[in-house]
CSV table of C-alpha atoms and ligand atoms in Angstrom, one decimal:
chain,number,residue,atom,x,y,z
A,27,MET,CA,95.4,103.7,91.9
A,28,THR,CA,98.8,105.2,93.0
A,29,ALA,CA,99.1,107.0,96.5
A,30,ASN,CA,99.1,110.3,94.8
A,31,GLN,CA,95.3,109.6,94.3
A,32,ARG,CA,94.4,109.4,97.7
A,33,THR,CA,92.1,111.3,99.4
A,34,VAL,CA,90.8,112.2,102.6
A,35,SER,CA,87.9,114.5,104.2
A,36,GLY,CA,85.9,114.6,107.3
A,37,MET,CA,82.8,116.3,108.7
A,38,ARG,CA,81.8,117.3,112.3
A,39,PRO,CA,78.9,115.6,113.4
A,40,THR,CA,76.6,118.2,114.3
A,41,GLY,CA,73.2,117.0,113.6
A,42,PRO,CA,71.3,115.9,110.3
A,43,LEU,CA,72.5,117.0,107.0
A,44,HIS,CA,70.8,119.3,104.1
A,45,ILE,CA,71.3,119.7,101.0
A,46,GLY,CA,73.4,122.2,101.0
A,47,HIS,CA,75.6,119.3,102.9
A,48,TYR,CA,75.3,117.3,100.0
A,49,PHE,CA,75.5,119.8,97.2
A,50,GLY,CA,78.8,121.6,99.0
A,51,ALA,CA,80.4,118.5,99.7
A,52,LEU,CA,78.9,115.0,99.7
A,53,LYS,CA,78.2,115.0,96.0
A,54,ASN,CA,82.0,115.8,95.5
A,55,TRP,CA,83.3,112.8,97.6
A,56,VAL,CA,80.6,110.1,96.2
A,57,GLU,CA,82.2,110.9,92.8
A,58,MET,CA,85.8,111.0,94.2
A,59,GLN,CA,85.2,107.5,95.6
A,60,ASN,CA,85.0,106.2,92.6
A,61,ASP,CA,88.9,107.3,91.0
A,62,HIS,CA,90.6,108.0,94.0
A,63,GLU,CA,91.8,105.8,97.0
A,64,ALA,CA,89.3,107.7,99.4
A,65,PHE,CA,89.5,107.7,103.2
A,66,PHE,CA,86.0,109.7,104.5
A,67,PHE,CA,85.4,110.1,108.6
A,68,VAL,CA,83.1,111.4,111.2
A,69,ALA,CA,85.4,114.1,113.2
A,70,ASP,CA,84.0,113.3,116.6
A,71,TRP,CA,86.8,114.9,118.2
A,72,HIS,CA,86.7,117.7,116.1
A,73,ALA,CA,83.3,118.0,117.5
A,74,LEU,CA,84.7,118.4,121.1
A,75,THR,CA,86.6,121.5,120.4
A,76,SER,CA,83.6,123.6,120.6
A,77,ASN,CA,81.2,121.2,122.2
A,78,TYR,CA,83.2,119.6,125.0
A,79,ALA,CA,80.0,120.4,127.9
A,80,ASP,CA,77.8,118.2,126.6
A,81,THR,CA,78.5,115.2,124.9
A,82,SER,CA,75.4,112.8,125.7
A,83,ARG,CA,74.2,112.9,121.9
A,84,LEU,CA,77.6,112.7,120.2
A,85,PRO,CA,77.1,108.8,119.6
A,86,GLU,CA,73.7,109.2,118.1
A,87,PHE,CA,75.1,111.9,115.8
A,88,VAL,CA,77.8,109.9,114.4
A,89,ARG,CA,75.3,107.1,113.6
A,90,ASP,CA,72.9,109.3,112.1
A,91,MET,CA,76.1,111.2,109.7
A,92,VAL,CA,77.0,107.9,108.2
A,93,VAL,CA,73.7,107.1,107.4
A,94,ASP,CA,73.1,110.1,105.7
A,95,TRP,CA,76.7,109.4,103.8
A,96,LEU,CA,75.7,106.2,102.7
A,97,SER,CA,71.9,107.3,101.9
A,98,ALA,CA,74.1,110.2,99.5
A,99,GLY,CA,76.0,107.2,98.1
A,100,LEU,CA,79.1,106.7,99.9
A,101,ASP,CA,79.7,103.1,99.2
A,102,PRO,CA,82.0,101.1,101.8
A,103,GLU,CA,83.3,98.7,99.1
A,104,LYS,CA,84.9,101.9,97.2
A,105,CYS,CA,86.1,104.0,100.2
A,106,ALA,CA,87.1,103.8,103.8
A,107,ILE,CA,84.6,104.9,106.3
A,108,TYR,CA,85.5,105.7,109.7
A,109,ARG,CA,85.3,107.3,112.9
A,110,GLN,CA,87.9,109.8,114.1
A,111,SER,CA,88.3,108.6,118.0
A,112,ASP,CA,88.4,104.8,116.3
A,113,ILE,CA,92.1,105.9,115.7
A,114,LYS,CA,94.5,106.5,118.2
A,115,GLU,CA,97.4,107.3,116.6
A,116,THR,CA,95.9,110.3,115.1
A,117,ALA,CA,96.3,111.6,118.7
A,118,GLU,CA,99.8,110.4,118.7
A,119,LEU,CA,100.5,112.5,115.6
A,120,HIS,CA,98.4,115.3,116.8
A,121,LEU,CA,100.7,115.6,119.8
A,122,LEU,CA,104.0,115.2,118.1
A,123,LEU,CA,102.8,118.0,115.5
A,124,SER,CA,102.1,120.0,118.4
A,125,MET,CA,105.4,120.0,119.2
A,126,ILE,CA,106.9,121.8,116.2
A,127,THR,CA,104.0,124.0,115.6
A,128,PRO,CA,104.6,127.5,116.5
A,129,LEU,CA,101.6,129.3,118.7
A,130,GLY,CA,101.4,132.3,116.2
A,131,TRP,CA,100.3,130.3,113.5
A,132,LEU,CA,97.2,129.3,115.5
A,133,GLU,CA,96.5,132.4,117.0
A,134,ARG,CA,96.6,134.1,113.7
A,135,CYS,CA,94.6,131.7,111.8
A,136,PRO,CA,91.5,133.6,110.8
A,137,THR,CA,88.8,131.1,111.5
A,138,TYR,CA,90.3,130.9,115.0
A,139,LYS,CA,89.8,134.7,115.5
A,140,GLU,CA,86.3,134.8,113.3
A,141,GLN,CA,84.8,131.6,115.8
A,142,GLN,CA,86.1,133.6,118.8
A,143,GLN,CA,84.3,136.6,118.2
A,144,GLN,CA,81.2,135.1,117.2
A,145,ILE,CA,80.3,132.4,119.0
A,146,THR,CA,79.5,134.0,122.3
A,147,ASP,CA,77.2,131.1,124.0
A,148,LYS,CA,80.4,129.4,125.0
A,149,ASP,CA,83.8,129.4,125.9
A,150,LEU,CA,86.0,129.0,123.6
A,151,GLY,CA,88.9,130.2,125.4
A,152,ASN,CA,90.3,126.5,125.5
A,153,TYR,CA,93.2,124.8,124.0
A,154,GLY,CA,91.7,122.0,121.9
A,155,PHE,CA,90.0,125.0,120.0
A,156,LEU,CA,93.2,126.7,119.6
A,157,GLY,CA,94.7,123.6,118.2
A,158,TYR,CA,91.9,122.4,115.9
A,159,PRO,CA,94.2,122.8,112.7
A,160,VAL,CA,97.0,121.1,114.1
A,161,LEU,CA,94.1,118.0,115.2
A,162,MET,CA,92.9,118.5,111.4
A,163,THR,CA,96.3,118.4,110.0
A,164,ALA,CA,97.4,115.1,111.5
A,165,ASP,CA,94.0,113.7,110.2
A,166,ILE,CA,95.0,114.6,106.7
A,167,ILE,CA,98.5,113.9,106.5
A,168,GLN,CA,98.3,110.3,108.5
A,169,HIS,CA,97.2,109.1,104.9
A,170,ARG,CA,99.8,111.1,102.9
A,171,PRO,CA,97.2,111.8,100.4
A,172,ARG,CA,97.6,114.4,97.8
A,173,TRP,CA,93.6,116.0,97.7
A,174,VAL,CA,91.8,117.2,100.5
A,175,PRO,CA,88.0,117.9,99.2
A,176,VAL,CA,87.0,121.2,101.6
A,177,GLY,CA,84.7,124.1,101.2
A,178,GLN,CA,86.3,127.5,101.1
A,179,ASP,CA,85.8,128.0,104.6
A,180,GLN,CA,88.6,125.3,105.2
A,181,GLN,CA,90.8,126.8,102.8
A,182,PRO,CA,93.0,128.8,105.7
A,183,HIS,CA,93.3,125.2,107.6
A,184,LEU,CA,94.8,123.4,104.6
A,185,GLU,CA,97.0,126.5,104.4
A,186,LEU,CA,98.3,125.5,107.8
A,187,ALA,CA,98.5,121.9,107.0
A,188,ARG,CA,100.6,122.4,104.3
A,189,GLU,CA,103.4,125.0,106.6
A,190,ILE,CA,103.2,122.3,109.0
A,191,VAL,CA,104.4,119.7,106.5
A,192,ARG,CA,107.0,121.9,105.3
A,193,ARG,CA,108.0,122.4,108.6
A,194,PHE,CA,108.0,118.7,109.6
A,195,ASN,CA,109.8,117.6,106.3
A,196,THR,CA,112.8,120.4,106.9
A,197,MET,CA,113.3,120.1,110.6
A,198,TYR,CA,113.8,116.3,110.2
A,199,GLY,CA,115.4,116.1,107.2
A,200,VAL,CA,112.8,113.7,105.8
A,201,GLU,CA,110.3,113.7,103.2
A,202,VAL,CA,107.7,112.0,105.1
A,203,PHE,CA,104.6,113.9,104.2
A,204,PRO,CA,103.5,115.3,100.6
A,205,GLU,CA,102.0,118.5,100.5
A,206,PRO,CA,98.1,118.2,100.6
A,207,GLU,CA,96.5,120.0,98.1
A,208,ALA,CA,92.4,121.4,98.7
A,209,ARG,CA,90.2,120.3,95.9
A,210,LEU,CA,88.0,123.4,96.7
A,211,THR,CA,84.4,122.4,96.2
A,212,PRO,CA,82.5,125.7,94.7
A,213,ALA,CA,80.2,126.8,97.4
A,214,ALA,CA,76.4,126.0,96.9
A,215,LYS,CA,74.6,128.9,97.5
A,216,CYS,CA,71.9,127.1,99.5
A,217,PRO,CA,69.7,129.6,101.8
A,218,GLY,CA,67.1,128.4,104.1
A,219,LEU,CA,63.4,128.3,102.7
A,220,ASP,CA,62.7,131.7,104.7
A,221,GLY,CA,65.4,133.0,103.1
A,222,ARG,CA,67.9,132.9,106.8
A,223,LYS,CA,70.8,130.5,106.9
A,224,MET,CA,69.4,126.8,106.8
A,225,SER,CA,69.4,125.5,110.0
A,226,LYS,CA,67.5,123.0,112.1
A,227,SER,CA,66.8,125.3,114.5
A,228,TYR,CA,65.2,127.7,112.5
A,229,GLY,CA,62.7,124.6,110.9
A,230,ASN,CA,63.3,126.3,107.6
A,231,GLY,CA,65.9,123.5,106.1
A,232,ILE,CA,65.6,120.5,103.4
A,233,PHE,CA,67.3,117.6,105.1
A,234,LEU,CA,68.5,114.8,103.4
A,235,GLN,CA,65.7,112.4,105.7
A,236,ASP,CA,63.0,114.7,105.4
A,237,THR,CA,60.2,113.1,103.8
A,238,LEU,CA,57.6,114.9,100.7
A,239,GLU,CA,54.9,115.0,103.5
A,240,GLU,CA,57.0,117.3,105.9
A,241,LEU,CA,58.3,119.2,102.9
A,242,THR,CA,55.6,120.1,100.7
A,243,PRO,CA,53.9,122.5,103.2
A,244,LYS,CA,57.1,124.2,103.8
A,245,ILE,CA,58.0,125.1,100.2
A,246,ARG,CA,54.1,126.0,99.6
A,247,GLY,CA,54.3,128.5,102.0
A,248,MET,CA,58.0,129.5,100.8
A,249,PHE,CA,58.5,133.3,100.0
A,250,THR,CA,59.2,134.2,96.4
A,251,ASP,CA,60.2,137.5,94.7
A,252,PRO,CA,57.9,140.1,97.0
A,253,ALA,CA,57.1,142.0,93.7
A,254,ARG,CA,55.3,139.1,92.1
A,255,LEU,CA,52.0,139.8,93.8
A,256,ARG,CA,49.7,138.5,90.9
A,257,LYS,CA,51.1,136.3,88.4
A,258,SER,CA,50.4,139.1,85.8
A,259,ASP,CA,53.7,140.9,87.6
A,260,PRO,CA,57.1,140.1,86.4
A,261,GLY,CA,59.7,138.8,89.2
A,262,ASN,CA,63.1,138.3,89.1
A,263,PRO,CA,64.8,134.9,90.3
A,264,GLU,CA,67.9,136.8,91.7
A,265,VAL,CA,65.9,138.1,94.7
A,266,CYS,CA,63.7,134.9,95.1
A,267,ASN,CA,64.0,132.2,97.6
A,268,LEU,CA,63.3,129.5,95.3
A,269,PHE,CA,65.2,129.8,92.6
A,270,PRO,CA,68.8,128.9,94.0
A,271,TYR,CA,67.5,125.5,94.6
A,272,HIS,CA,66.6,125.3,90.6
A,273,ARG,CA,70.2,125.8,90.0
A,274,LEU,CA,71.1,122.9,92.3
A,275,LEU,CA,68.3,120.8,90.9
A,276,ALA,CA,67.1,121.5,87.7
A,277,ASP,CA,68.8,121.1,84.1
A,278,LYS,CA,70.4,123.9,82.7
A,279,GLU,CA,67.4,124.1,80.1
A,280,THR,CA,64.9,124.1,82.6
A,281,GLN,CA,66.7,127.3,84.6
A,282,ALA,CA,66.8,129.2,81.7
A,283,GLU,CA,62.9,128.7,80.8
A,284,VAL,CA,62.6,129.4,84.5
A,285,CYS,CA,64.2,132.8,84.2
A,286,GLU,CA,62.4,133.5,81.1
A,287,ALA,CA,59.2,133.1,82.4
A,288,CYS,CA,59.0,134.4,85.9
A,289,THR,CA,60.8,137.6,84.0
A,290,HIS,CA,58.0,137.8,81.5
A,291,ALA,CA,55.3,136.8,84.0
A,292,THR,CA,54.4,133.7,81.7
A,293,MET,CA,54.3,131.7,85.2
A,294,GLY,CA,53.6,132.0,88.7
A,295,CYS,CA,55.5,130.9,91.7
A,296,VAL,CA,52.7,128.0,92.5
A,297,ALA,CA,53.5,126.4,89.0
A,298,CYS,CA,57.6,127.3,89.4
A,299,LYS,CA,57.0,125.4,92.6
A,300,LYS,CA,55.7,122.3,91.6
A,301,ILE,CA,58.8,122.1,89.3
A,302,PHE,CA,60.8,122.6,92.3
A,303,MET,CA,59.1,120.1,94.2
A,304,GLN,CA,59.1,117.4,91.3
A,305,ASN,CA,63.0,117.7,90.8
A,306,LEU,CA,63.1,117.4,94.7
A,307,GLN,CA,61.2,114.1,94.5
A,308,ASN,CA,63.1,112.8,92.0
A,309,PHE,CA,66.4,114.0,94.2
A,310,LEU,CA,65.6,112.7,97.3
A,311,GLU,CA,63.7,109.1,96.2
A,312,PRO,CA,66.9,107.1,95.8
A,313,LEU,CA,68.4,108.7,98.8
A,314,HIS,CA,65.1,107.7,101.0
A,315,GLU,CA,65.4,104.2,99.3
A,316,ARG,CA,68.9,103.3,100.4
A,317,ARG,CA,68.1,104.9,104.1
A,318,ALA,CA,65.5,102.4,104.4
A,319,ALA,CA,67.6,99.7,103.3
A,320,ILE,CA,70.4,100.7,105.9
A,321,LEU,CA,67.8,101.2,108.7
A,322,ALA,CA,66.5,98.0,108.0
A,323,ARG,CA,69.5,96.2,108.7
A,324,PRO,CA,70.7,96.8,112.7
A,325,GLY,CA,74.3,96.5,113.1
A,326,MET,CA,75.2,97.7,110.0
A,327,VAL,CA,76.7,101.2,110.7
A,328,GLU,CA,78.9,99.6,113.5
A,329,GLU,CA,80.0,96.7,110.5
A,330,ILE,CA,80.6,99.6,108.5
A,331,LEU,CA,82.7,101.4,110.8
A,332,ALA,CA,84.5,98.6,112.0
A,333,GLU,CA,86.0,97.6,108.3
A,334,GLY,CA,86.7,101.8,107.7
A,335,ARG,CA,89.0,101.4,111.0
A,336,LYS,CA,90.6,98.9,109.7
A,337,LYS,CA,91.9,100.3,106.1
A,338,ALA,CA,92.5,103.5,107.7
A,339,LYS,CA,94.5,101.8,110.6
A,340,ALA,CA,96.8,100.1,108.0
A,341,SER,CA,97.2,103.3,106.1
A,342,ILE,CA,98.0,105.1,109.4
A,343,ASP,CA,100.5,102.7,110.7
A,344,ALA,CA,102.6,103.0,107.8
A,345,THR,CA,103.1,106.7,107.8
A,346,MET,CA,103.7,106.5,112.0
A,347,GLU,CA,106.4,104.2,111.5
A,348,LEU,CA,108.0,107.1,109.0
A,349,VAL,CA,107.4,109.5,112.0
A,350,ARG,CA,108.8,107.6,114.7
A,351,GLU,CA,111.7,106.9,113.0
A,352,ALA,CA,112.1,110.5,111.9
A,353,MET,CA,112.1,111.9,115.1
A,354,HIS,CA,113.6,108.9,116.6
A,355,MET,CA,110.8,108.0,118.6
A,356,ASN,CA,110.7,103.8,117.7
B,407,LIG,N1,87.0,121.0,109.8
B,407,LIG,C1,86.3,120.4,108.9
B,407,LIG,C2,85.2,121.4,109.0
B,407,LIG,O1,84.6,122.0,109.9
B,407,LIG,C3,86.1,119.3,109.1
B,407,LIG,C4,87.6,118.4,109.3
B,407,LIG,C5,88.2,117.6,110.4
B,407,LIG,C6,88.4,118.2,108.0
B,407,LIG,N2,89.3,117.2,110.0
B,407,LIG,C7,89.1,117.4,108.4
B,407,LIG,C8,88.6,118.3,106.7
B,407,LIG,C9,90.2,116.6,107.4
B,407,LIG,C10,88.9,117.4,105.9
B,407,LIG,C11,90.1,117.0,106.3
B,407,LIG,O2,84.2,121.2,107.9
B,408,SF4,FE1,60.9,132.8,92.3
B,408,SF4,FE2,59.5,131.0,90.5
B,408,SF4,FE3,58.3,133.0,91.3
B,408,SF4,FE4,60.4,133.2,89.9
B,408,SF4,S1,58.4,132.4,89.0
B,408,SF4,S2,59.8,134.3,91.9
B,408,SF4,S3,61.6,132.3,90.1
B,408,SF4,S4,59.2,131.3,92.4
């Protein structure tokens, strides 16, 4: 494997992962670990940029996230799984990059403006929040990767990382960093069971750790196409809350059959939900088996993080030597 097949990505530990996270990111990671030198990290420093006031549950969230990742199929033999804050050199690189990043680039970043407007329950006038993309740049380029698997929402951050890289290389006259490229994961349309955004606080999500017993009544109660009061009323999958899940979990043939049967009123919503629940069970079963095996081995997550830290540290140390040399800081 060559260096240009390297890949890096991270997630902020903000609570249990749902199937939107799986289809929007994790599935792609699990595939990429097979033919890339892959680094995946829990972005606990990034969680602090907006949740700095109460950090008491952070250790628990970090742990849970690693368990979710492993249950989804990330394999510590194939990739490095580490905790962002375990690598102090990332903070050094972040500081050095902060010197060459113009404030205007950060202030103009669309995610910065949007979130400052949208999130009103906390004060996001802090320095760390503005610097979010600089820290993210350090996360990425410390491994000098080629690919960064991210969702569409992270594209502006990646663009900024590329600009910072160009500025660094030009300013210090050495090509220390290759420009990282986004490997976009198509956004998985995955509304909550009630049609609102999927969220723990709405109780409308399908989380990777949910049991079938917990999910069955929620799915029975799900609203489908409101025009289908009776089985004989034809429906429209496009306005149904359930159908997006068929797009994620059912094979193409089943999707076509469901569409046909729904629009011609030859199948009712109860039967349609049965198909979904079967597919959901097939999907979740192996995840739950792996989860049980992980939880049966206390200390496993800590071991994996320690191992991942070693791999990540080796990669970063090599980069930092070049950076310090380029900046006459060695
Ligand atoms: N900002 C990313 C998100 O919210 C998380 C993240 C932090 C990340 N550092 C990263 C993703 C580096 C990819 C690479 O989803
Ligand atoms: Fe939705 Fe299926 Fe009912 Fe059609 S048959 S409205 S797709 S649940």
